CSV table of C-alpha atoms in Angstrom, one decimal:
chain,number,residue,atom,x,y,z
X,42,MET,CA,13.0,22.0,120.8
X,43,ASN,CA,13.3,24.2,123.7
X,44,SER,CA,11.2,27.3,123.5
X,45,PRO,CA,12.8,30.4,123.6
X,46,SER,CA,13.3,32.4,127.0
X,47,PRO,CA,11.0,35.0,127.8
X,48,SER,CA,14.0,37.7,127.8
X,49,THR,CA,14.6,36.5,123.8
X,50,GLN,CA,10.9,37.1,123.2
X,51,PRO,CA,10.3,40.4,120.6
X,52,SER,CA,8.9,43.4,122.2
X,53,ALA,CA,6.9,44.5,119.5
X,54,LYS,CA,4.1,45.6,121.6
X,55,VAL,CA,6.1,47.7,123.7
X,56,THR,CA,8.1,49.4,121.0
X,57,LYS,CA,4.7,50.0,119.2
X,58,ASN,CA,2.8,51.6,122.2
X,59,ALA,CA,5.9,53.6,123.2
X,60,PHE,CA,5.4,57.2,123.5
X,61,ARG,CA,7.8,59.4,121.1
X,62,ASN,CA,8.1,63.2,121.6
X,63,PRO,CA,7.1,64.4,118.2
X,64,PHE,CA,9.1,67.8,119.1
X,65,LYS,CA,12.1,66.4,119.4
X,66,GLY,CA,14.9,67.5,117.2
X,67,PHE,CA,13.1,70.9,116.8
X,68,TYR,CA,16.3,72.8,117.6
X,69,SER,CA,18.3,71.1,114.7
X,70,LEU,CA,15.8,71.2,112.4
X,71,TRP,CA,14.4,74.9,112.3
X,72,LEU,CA,16.8,77.1,114.2
X,73,ARG,CA,20.1,75.4,113.2
X,74,ASP,CA,19.2,75.5,109.6
X,75,PHE,CA,19.2,79.5,108.4
X,76,GLY,CA,17.0,78.7,106.0
X,77,SER,CA,14.4,78.5,108.0
X,78,LEU,CA,15.5,80.6,111.1
X,79,SER,CA,15.9,83.5,108.8
X,80,PHE,CA,12.4,83.6,108.2
X,81,LEU,CA,11.3,82.8,112.0
X,82,MET,CA,13.5,85.6,113.2
X,83,VAL,CA,11.3,88.1,110.9
X,84,ALA,CA,8.3,86.5,112.2
X,85,LEU,CA,9.3,87.3,115.9
X,86,LEU,CA,9.9,90.5,114.8
X,87,GLY,CA,6.5,90.5,113.6
X,88,CYS,CA,5.0,89.8,116.8
X,89,GLY,CA,7.0,92.0,118.9
X,90,LEU,CA,5.7,94.8,116.7
X,91,THR,CA,2.9,93.8,117.0
X,92,ILE,CA,2.4,93.5,120.9
X,93,LEU,CA,4.4,96.8,120.9
X,94,THR,CA,2.0,98.6,118.8
X,95,ILE,CA,-1.2,96.8,120.7
X,96,ILE,CA,0.6,98.2,123.9
X,97,THR,CA,1.2,101.3,122.9
X,98,LYS,CA,-1.1,102.3,120.0
X,99,PRO,CA,-3.9,100.0,119.5
X,100,GLU,CA,-6.1,102.5,117.3
X,101,LYS,CA,-2.8,101.9,114.7
X,102,ILE,CA,-4.5,98.9,112.8
X,103,ASP,CA,-2.6,100.0,109.4
X,104,VAL,CA,1.0,98.7,111.5
X,105,ILE,CA,-1.3,95.6,113.4
X,106,ASN,CA,-2.3,94.5,110.0
X,107,LEU,CA,1.3,94.9,108.4
X,108,ALA,CA,3.2,93.2,111.8
X,109,LEU,CA,0.7,90.1,111.4
X,110,GLY,CA,1.3,90.0,107.8
X,111,MET,CA,4.9,89.7,108.2
X,112,THR,CA,4.4,86.9,110.7
X,113,ILE,CA,1.9,84.8,108.6
X,114,LEU,CA,4.4,84.8,105.5
X,115,SER,CA,7.3,84.4,107.3
X,116,MET,CA,6.3,81.5,109.0
X,117,SER,CA,4.8,79.9,105.5
X,118,CYS,CA,8.0,80.9,104.3
X,119,ALA,CA,9.4,78.7,106.8
X,120,VAL,CA,7.1,75.7,106.6
X,121,ALA,CA,7.6,75.8,102.7
X,122,TRP,CA,11.6,75.4,103.2
X,123,GLN,CA,11.1,72.6,105.5
X,124,PHE,CA,9.0,70.9,103.1
X,125,ILE,CA,11.8,71.7,100.5
X,126,LYS,CA,14.1,70.3,102.9
X,127,LEU,CA,12.3,67.0,103.4
X,128,SER,CA,11.8,66.5,100.2
X,129,ALA,CA,15.5,66.5,98.8
X,130,ASN,CA,16.3,64.2,101.7
X,131,GLU,CA,16.8,61.2,99.5
X,132,CYS,CA,17.0,59.1,103.2
X,133,ALA,CA,13.6,60.6,104.4
X,134,MET,CA,11.5,57.6,103.5
X,135,LEU,CA,13.9,55.7,105.4
X,136,ILE,CA,14.6,57.4,108.8
X,137,PRO,CA,12.1,56.4,111.5
X,138,HIS,CA,9.6,59.0,112.4
X,139,TYR,CA,11.7,61.5,110.8
X,140,ARG,CA,8.8,62.5,108.1
X,141,GLN,CA,6.2,62.6,110.7
X,142,GLN,CA,8.0,64.9,113.1
X,143,VAL,CA,8.6,67.4,110.4
X,144,LEU,CA,5.3,67.7,109.7
X,145,ILE,CA,3.7,67.8,113.1
X,146,GLN,CA,6.3,70.7,114.1
X,147,ALA,CA,5.3,72.3,110.8
X,148,SER,CA,1.7,72.3,111.5
X,149,SER,CA,2.1,73.4,115.3
X,150,ILE,CA,4.1,76.1,114.6
X,151,TRP,CA,1.9,77.3,111.7
X,152,ALA,CA,-1.5,76.6,114.2
X,153,VAL,CA,0.4,78.9,117.1
X,154,SER,CA,1.2,81.9,114.6
X,155,LEU,CA,-3.0,81.6,113.9
X,156,PHE,CA,-3.7,81.6,117.7
X,157,LEU,CA,-1.8,84.2,118.7
X,158,SER,CA,-2.8,86.2,115.4
X,159,PHE,CA,-6.2,85.7,116.9
X,160,VAL,CA,-5.4,86.7,120.1
X,161,ALA,CA,-3.8,90.1,118.6
X,162,ILE,CA,-7.2,91.0,117.0
X,163,GLU,CA,-8.7,90.5,120.3
X,164,LEU,CA,-6.5,92.6,122.1
X,165,SER,CA,-6.5,95.2,119.2
X,166,GLU,CA,-8.8,97.8,117.9
X,167,LEU,CA,-9.3,95.4,114.7
X,168,THR,CA,-13.1,95.0,113.7
X,169,SER,CA,-12.5,92.4,110.8
X,170,ILE,CA,-10.6,89.3,110.2
X,171,ALA,CA,-10.4,89.7,106.5
X,172,THR,CA,-7.3,91.2,105.8
X,173,LEU,CA,-5.5,88.3,108.4
X,174,MET,CA,-7.5,85.7,106.2
X,175,LEU,CA,-6.1,87.4,103.1
X,176,PHE,CA,-2.4,86.9,104.6
X,177,VAL,CA,-3.3,83.4,105.4
X,178,SER,CA,-4.4,82.8,101.9
X,179,ILE,CA,-1.5,84.0,100.4
X,180,GLY,CA,1.0,82.3,102.9
X,181,THR,CA,-1.0,78.5,102.4
X,182,GLY,CA,-1.0,79.5,98.9
X,183,PHE,CA,2.6,80.0,98.3
X,184,ILE,CA,3.4,76.7,100.3
X,185,TYR,CA,0.9,74.7,97.9
X,186,ALA,CA,2.8,76.4,95.3
X,187,CYS,CA,6.3,75.1,96.6
X,188,LEU,CA,4.9,71.9,97.2
X,189,ILE,CA,3.8,72.0,93.4
X,190,LYS,CA,6.8,73.1,92.3
X,191,PRO,CA,9.8,73.7,94.9
X,192,GLN,CA,11.5,76.1,92.3
X,193,ARG,CA,8.8,78.8,93.2
X,194,PHE,CA,10.4,79.0,96.6
X,195,ASN,CA,13.0,81.1,94.6
X,196,TYR,CA,10.9,84.0,94.5
X,197,ALA,CA,10.2,83.8,98.3
X,198,MET,CA,11.3,87.6,98.9
X,199,LEU,CA,8.7,88.4,96.2
X,200,VAL,CA,6.0,87.3,98.5
X,201,PHE,CA,6.9,89.8,101.1
X,202,LEU,CA,6.0,92.6,98.2
X,203,VAL,CA,2.2,91.8,98.8
X,204,LEU,CA,2.8,92.7,102.1
X,205,PRO,CA,2.2,97.3,102.0
X,206,ILE,CA,-0.7,96.1,99.5
X,207,THR,CA,-2.7,93.7,101.4
X,208,PRO,CA,-4.6,95.7,103.7
X,209,GLN,CA,-5.6,98.0,100.6
X,210,LEU,CA,-6.5,95.1,98.6
X,211,ILE,CA,-9.1,94.0,101.0
X,212,ASN,CA,-11.3,97.8,100.4
X,213,TYR,CA,-11.6,96.6,97.1
X,214,ILE,CA,-12.8,93.1,97.4
X,215,PRO,CA,-16.8,92.7,97.6
X,216,GLN,CA,-18.5,92.6,101.0
X,217,LEU,CA,-19.7,89.4,99.9
X,218,LEU,CA,-16.2,87.8,99.3
X,219,ALA,CA,-14.7,89.4,102.0
X,220,ASP,CA,-17.3,87.3,104.1
X,221,TYR,CA,-16.4,83.9,103.1
X,222,ILE,CA,-12.6,84.6,102.3
X,223,VAL,CA,-11.8,82.6,105.3
X,224,LEU,CA,-13.2,79.2,103.2
X,225,ILE,CA,-9.9,80.0,100.9
X,226,PRO,CA,-7.3,79.1,103.5
X,227,VAL,CA,-9.4,76.3,104.0
X,228,LEU,CA,-9.6,74.8,100.9
X,229,LEU,CA,-5.7,75.1,100.2
X,230,GLY,CA,-5.0,73.7,103.7
X,231,PHE,CA,-6.8,70.3,102.5
X,232,LEU,CA,-5.0,70.6,99.2
X,233,ILE,CA,-1.5,70.7,101.0
X,234,ASP,CA,-3.0,67.8,103.4
X,235,ARG,CA,-3.8,65.9,100.1
X,236,LYS,CA,-0.3,66.9,98.8
X,237,LEU,CA,1.7,65.8,101.8
X,238,LYS,CA,-0.1,62.4,101.6
X,239,ARG,CA,1.7,61.7,98.2
X,240,PHE,CA,4.9,63.5,99.3
X,241,SER,CA,8.0,61.3,98.1
X,242,TRP,CA,11.7,62.7,97.0
X,243,ASN,CA,12.2,65.0,94.6
X,244,GLN,CA,14.9,66.1,92.1
X,245,ASP,CA,13.9,70.1,92.0
X,246,ALA,CA,13.8,70.1,95.7
X,247,ARG,CA,16.9,68.6,96.4
X,248,ALA,CA,18.8,71.1,93.8
X,249,ILE,CA,17.2,74.1,95.4
X,250,TYR,CA,18.2,73.0,98.8
X,251,LEU,CA,21.7,72.5,97.6
X,252,ASN,CA,21.6,75.9,95.6
X,253,GLY,CA,20.6,77.2,99.6
X,254,LEU,CA,23.4,75.4,101.0
X,255,GLU,CA,26.0,77.3,98.4
X,256,THR,CA,24.6,80.9,99.2
X,257,GLY,CA,24.1,80.7,102.8
X,258,TRP,CA,20.4,79.9,102.7
X,259,MET,CA,19.5,83.0,101.3
X,260,VAL,CA,17.2,82.3,98.5
X,261,GLY,CA,16.1,84.7,95.7
X,262,PRO,CA,15.8,84.6,92.0
X,263,ILE,CA,19.2,83.1,90.2
X,264,VAL,CA,20.5,87.0,89.0
X,265,GLY,CA,23.9,86.1,90.8
X,266,GLN,CA,25.4,86.4,87.6
X,267,ASN,CA,24.7,89.9,87.0
X,268,PRO,CA,27.8,91.9,86.5
X,269,TRP,CA,26.9,94.5,89.2
X,270,PHE,CA,26.2,91.4,92.0
X,271,ILE,CA,29.5,90.6,90.5
X,272,LYS,CA,31.5,93.6,91.2
X,273,LEU,CA,29.9,93.7,94.3
X,274,SER,CA,30.6,90.5,95.6
X,275,ARG,CA,34.2,91.2,94.5
X,276,TYR,CA,34.4,94.7,96.7
X,277,LEU,CA,33.2,92.6,99.9
X,278,HIS,CA,35.8,89.8,99.1
X,279,PRO,CA,36.6,87.7,101.4
X,280,ALA,CA,33.4,88.5,103.3
X,281,SER,CA,31.4,87.1,100.8
X,282,PHE,CA,33.3,84.1,100.1
X,283,PHE,CA,30.7,81.9,102.0
X,284,ILE,CA,27.3,83.6,101.0
X,285,GLY,CA,28.6,84.1,97.4
X,286,PRO,CA,26.7,86.8,95.0
X,287,MET,CA,23.1,86.4,97.3
X,288,LEU,CA,25.1,89.0,99.7
X,289,GLY,CA,25.2,91.5,96.8
X,290,MET,CA,21.8,90.4,95.9
X,291,VAL,CA,19.9,91.1,99.2
X,292,LEU,CA,21.7,94.3,100.0
X,293,ILE,CA,20.9,96.0,96.7
X,294,ALA,CA,17.6,94.5,97.0
X,295,SER,CA,16.9,95.9,100.2
X,296,LEU,CA,18.0,99.3,98.8
X,297,VAL,CA,15.3,99.0,95.8
X,298,LEU,CA,12.1,97.4,97.8
X,299,SER,CA,13.0,100.0,100.5
X,300,ALA,CA,12.8,102.7,98.3
X,301,VAL,CA,9.6,102.0,96.6
X,302,GLY,CA,7.9,101.1,99.8
X,303,VAL,CA,8.6,104.5,101.2
X,304,LEU,CA,7.5,106.4,97.9
X,305,PHE,CA,4.1,103.5,98.1
X,306,ALA,CA,3.5,104.6,101.8
X,307,ALA,CA,3.7,108.5,101.0
X,308,TYR,CA,1.0,107.7,97.7
X,309,ILE,CA,-1.0,106.1,100.1
X,310,ASP,CA,-0.2,108.5,102.8
X,311,ALA,CA,0.1,105.1,105.5
X,312,ASP,CA,2.7,104.5,108.2
X,313,PHE,CA,4.8,101.9,107.0
X,314,PRO,CA,7.8,100.6,109.6
X,315,ILE,CA,10.1,100.5,106.7
X,316,LEU,CA,12.9,101.8,108.5
X,317,MET,CA,12.4,99.4,111.0
X,318,VAL,CA,12.3,96.6,109.3
X,319,LEU,CA,15.6,97.7,107.0
X,320,SER,CA,17.6,97.9,110.2
X,321,GLN,CA,16.7,94.7,111.2
X,322,LEU,CA,17.3,93.1,107.9
X,323,MET,CA,20.5,95.0,107.5
X,324,ILE,CA,21.7,93.6,111.0
X,325,MET,CA,20.7,90.1,110.0
X,326,VAL,CA,22.9,90.2,106.8
X,327,CYS,CA,25.8,91.1,108.9
X,328,ALA,CA,25.1,88.1,111.2
X,329,LEU,CA,25.2,85.9,108.4
X,330,ILE,CA,28.7,86.3,107.1
X,331,HIS,CA,29.7,84.3,110.3
X,332,TRP,CA,26.8,82.3,110.2
X,333,THR,CA,28.1,81.0,106.9
X,334,ARG,CA,31.7,80.9,107.6
X,335,VAL,CA,30.8,78.6,110.7
X,336,GLN,CA,28.5,76.4,108.7
X,337,ARG,CA,30.7,75.9,106.1
X,338,TRP,CA,34.1,76.1,107.8
X,339,ARG,CA,35.8,73.4,105.8
X,340,ALA,CA,35.5,76.0,102.6
X,341,ALA,CA,38.0,78.3,104.6
X,342,GLU,CA,40.6,75.9,103.5
X,343,THR,CA,39.5,76.5,99.9
X,344,LEU,CA,39.6,80.3,100.6
X,345,TYR,CA,43.2,80.2,102.6
X,346,MET,CA,44.7,78.2,99.2
X,347,LEU,CA,43.9,81.7,96.9
X,348,PRO,CA,46.3,83.5,95.5
X,349,SER,CA,45.6,86.7,97.3
X,350,PHE,CA,46.6,86.1,100.8
X,351,SER,CA,50.1,86.2,102.4
X,352,GLY,CA,49.4,83.2,104.7
X,353,LYS,CA,46.7,83.4,107.8
X,354,ALA,CA,47.9,86.9,109.1
X,355,GLY,CA,47.0,88.4,105.5
X,356,LEU,CA,43.6,86.4,105.6
X,357,VAL,CA,42.4,88.0,108.8
X,358,GLU,CA,43.7,91.1,107.9
X,359,GLN,CA,41.5,91.2,104.6
X,360,PHE,CA,38.5,89.6,106.0
X,361,PHE,CA,38.4,92.4,108.9
X,362,LYS,CA,38.8,94.9,106.3
X,363,SER,CA,35.8,93.8,104.4
X,364,GLN,CA,33.8,93.6,107.0
X,365,LEU,CA,34.2,97.2,107.5
X,366,ARG,CA,33.2,97.8,103.5
X,367,LEU,CA,30.2,95.9,104.5
X,368,MET,CA,29.6,98.2,107.3
X,369,GLY,CA,30.1,100.9,105.1
X,370,ILE,CA,27.6,100.3,102.7
X,371,VAL,CA,25.0,99.1,105.4
X,372,ILE,CA,25.5,102.9,106.5
X,373,MET,CA,25.2,104.3,103.2
X,374,ILE,CA,21.6,102.4,102.3
X,375,MET,CA,20.3,103.4,106.0
X,376,SER,CA,21.3,107.0,105.1
X,377,LEU,CA,19.7,107.0,101.9
X,378,ILE,CA,16.4,105.6,103.1
X,379,THR,CA,16.2,107.5,106.1
X,380,LEU,CA,16.8,110.7,103.7
X,381,LEU,CA,13.8,109.9,101.7
X,382,SER,CA,11.7,109.0,104.3
X,383,ALA,CA,12.6,112.4,106.1
X,384,LEU,CA,11.3,113.7,102.8
X,385,PHE,CA,7.8,112.6,103.6
X,386,ASN,CA,8.1,112.9,107.2
X,387,SER,CA,8.5,115.8,109.1
X,388,GLN,CA,9.2,113.9,112.5
X,389,ILE,CA,12.3,112.6,111.0
X,390,THR,CA,14.8,115.1,111.7
X,391,LEU,CA,18.7,115.1,111.5
X,392,MET,CA,19.1,113.7,115.1
X,393,VAL,CA,16.3,111.1,114.6
X,394,GLY,CA,17.6,109.9,111.2
X,395,LEU,CA,21.4,109.8,113.5
X,396,HIS,CA,19.7,107.8,115.7
X,397,ILE,CA,18.3,105.3,113.6
X,398,VAL,CA,21.7,105.0,111.4
X,399,ALA,CA,23.3,104.7,114.7
X,400,THR,CA,21.7,102.0,115.9
X,401,THR,CA,21.9,100.0,112.9
X,402,THR,CA,25.6,100.8,112.9
X,403,TRP,CA,26.6,99.5,116.2
X,404,ALA,CA,24.0,96.3,116.0
X,405,SER,CA,25.6,95.6,112.8
X,406,GLY,CA,29.5,96.2,114.4
X,407,LEU,CA,28.7,93.9,117.2
X,408,ALA,CA,26.7,91.1,115.2
X,409,LEU,CA,30.2,90.9,113.4
X,410,ALA,CA,32.4,91.2,116.3
X,411,PHE,CA,30.5,88.4,118.4
X,412,GLY,CA,30.1,86.3,114.6
X,413,ALA,CA,33.9,86.7,114.6
X,414,MET,CA,34.6,85.7,118.5
X,415,SER,CA,31.3,82.2,117.2
X,416,ARG,CA,33.2,78.9,117.3
X,417,SER,CA,29.6,77.1,117.2
X,418,THR,CA,26.3,77.5,115.4
X,419,LEU,CA,24.9,78.2,119.3
X,420,HIS,CA,27.4,81.1,119.7
X,421,VAL,CA,26.5,82.7,116.3
X,422,SER,CA,22.6,81.8,117.0
X,423,LEU,CA,22.8,83.9,120.8
X,424,SER,CA,24.7,87.1,118.8
X,425,MET,CA,21.6,87.1,116.4
X,426,MET,CA,19.6,88.0,120.1
X,427,LEU,CA,20.7,91.5,118.9
X,428,VAL,CA,18.3,91.7,116.3
X,429,PHE,CA,15.9,91.6,118.6
X,430,SER,CA,17.5,94.0,121.2
X,431,SER,CA,17.9,96.9,118.5
X,432,ALA,CA,14.5,96.2,117.9
X,433,ILE,CA,13.3,96.7,121.1
X,434,TRP,CA,15.8,100.0,121.3
X,435,LEU,CA,14.7,101.5,118.1
X,436,SER,CA,10.8,100.9,118.5
X,437,THR,CA,10.5,102.2,122.2
X,438,SER,CA,12.8,105.4,120.9
X,439,LEU,CA,10.3,106.0,117.7
X,440,VAL,CA,7.1,105.3,120.1
X,441,GLY,CA,8.4,108.3,122.1
X,442,LEU,CA,9.0,110.4,119.4
X,443,ARG,CA,5.1,109.9,118.2
X,444,GLU,CA,4.0,110.2,121.4
X,445,GLN,CA,6.0,113.6,122.7
X,446,GLY,CA,7.4,114.5,119.6
X,447,SER,CA,11.0,114.0,120.3
X,448,ILE,CA,13.2,111.0,121.1
X,449,ASN,CA,14.6,111.6,124.8
X,450,VAL,CA,18.5,112.3,125.3
X,451,GLY,CA,19.5,109.1,126.7
X,452,TYR,CA,19.2,107.2,123.6
X,453,TYR,CA,21.7,109.5,121.8
X,454,TRP,CA,24.1,108.7,124.8
X,455,GLY,CA,23.2,105.2,124.3
X,456,ASP,CA,24.2,105.2,120.7
X,457,LEU,CA,27.7,106.9,121.5
X,458,GLY,CA,28.3,104.7,124.4
X,459,LEU,CA,27.2,101.4,122.0
X,460,LEU,CA,29.5,102.8,118.9
X,461,LEU,CA,32.3,102.6,121.5
X,462,LEU,CA,32.0,99.5,122.8
X,463,MET,CA,31.3,98.7,118.7
X,464,GLY,CA,34.7,99.6,117.7
X,465,VAL,CA,36.4,98.4,121.1
X,466,LEU,CA,34.8,94.6,120.3
X,467,LEU,CA,35.8,95.1,116.7
X,468,VAL,CA,39.0,95.1,117.4
X,469,ILE,CA,39.1,92.5,120.2
X,470,SER,CA,37.4,90.1,117.6
X,471,ARG,CA,40.2,90.7,114.8
X,472,ASN,CA,42.5,88.5,116.7
X,473,LYS,CA,39.6,86.0,117.3
X,474,LEU,CA,39.2,85.0,113.9
X,475,TRP,CA,40.5,81.7,113.1
X,476,LYS,CA,42.8,81.6,116.4
X,477,ASN,CA,42.8,78.2,116.2
X,478,GLY,CA,43.8,78.0,112.6
X,479,VAL,CA,42.1,78.0,109.3
X,480,ALA,CA,41.4,74.0,109.4
X,481,GLY,CA,39.3,74.8,112.5
X,482,LEU,CA,36.9,77.6,113.8
């Protein structure tokens, strides 16, 4: 009997030793999923605030601590979401190298964030890493809690409530315990690694992930059936159709938590960048409207079939008006929190408040305009660069306010020009929405 030819011999040895890029598919896993992208964008915002503070005011250790905490906690939420997504996938164990790639990528971005945090500490005037280690302990503790019970990810937003409190808590921790606080994340890391070795499909994780799909990947405590949230969702319909009651939850929670943050900062006499963070959150909410529209484009046919519109023209008209109503709510929230902040900060004058509100307005309007013109997830992702652009614009102007006592007049003229550009692009985008039909983008 003839032996098989060399060309038919198995090549298991070559396959086994072949190099596989562990970061292959990083864009699809992390940047095309708003569940992780939203937290990664907040982490990048924290990195930006850290760099800006180190360059301009390295002695502002309280702001640096808050920015680093924002980065660590946001990275923790992004990693926890990816683990939930992995556990929710029934085919995860059947797809070659899928589980391994997720774990390597999650470990890598976590390690990079820690490395950058330590670099920031070295470049700043911080003399202790105790606060950073406390943030790391909270972040790793949240990841471990989600691995044990995935439903706990619904309270991811509550993790950020400890952000302004943590730097104050470190003062009440005994010095002996503060010296060994670095051992807490090490122990939690060991427990996480042990849990991941027994990782398997989880029905509860699947329920959490599917809930994220239906709510635009903006998860939180389940209070969406509250009459107030339902009324707000109806007021913002049809813009709220693709994200659901979570839109109202985020708007109301942002208003309440920002007000509490301003009052708490005034009570302890601290300088928290609440207006900056709130402004970026409002812009992200507006960008989320069209992100979920593009992600759930098939649901547009269901929206079109509702007896609320007179054809496609009526649908486009009502969607445009609901976007304007959303912008009105954003302006109201920013105005109220700015007025509240002005009561405790003499530097926030009428013109400064108008600048803060105007920056949020034109950035939110541009996010809606560019989102309406988007035809793919990549287009919407690029439109989210407005979050970083507006953050740089607002932060540099506020740095000038702290250093010189006033904002350069060029920023006011820039706000006026960008508001005019926003109005023009909003009108243009009105005719671009569902240009190729409701069944397409």
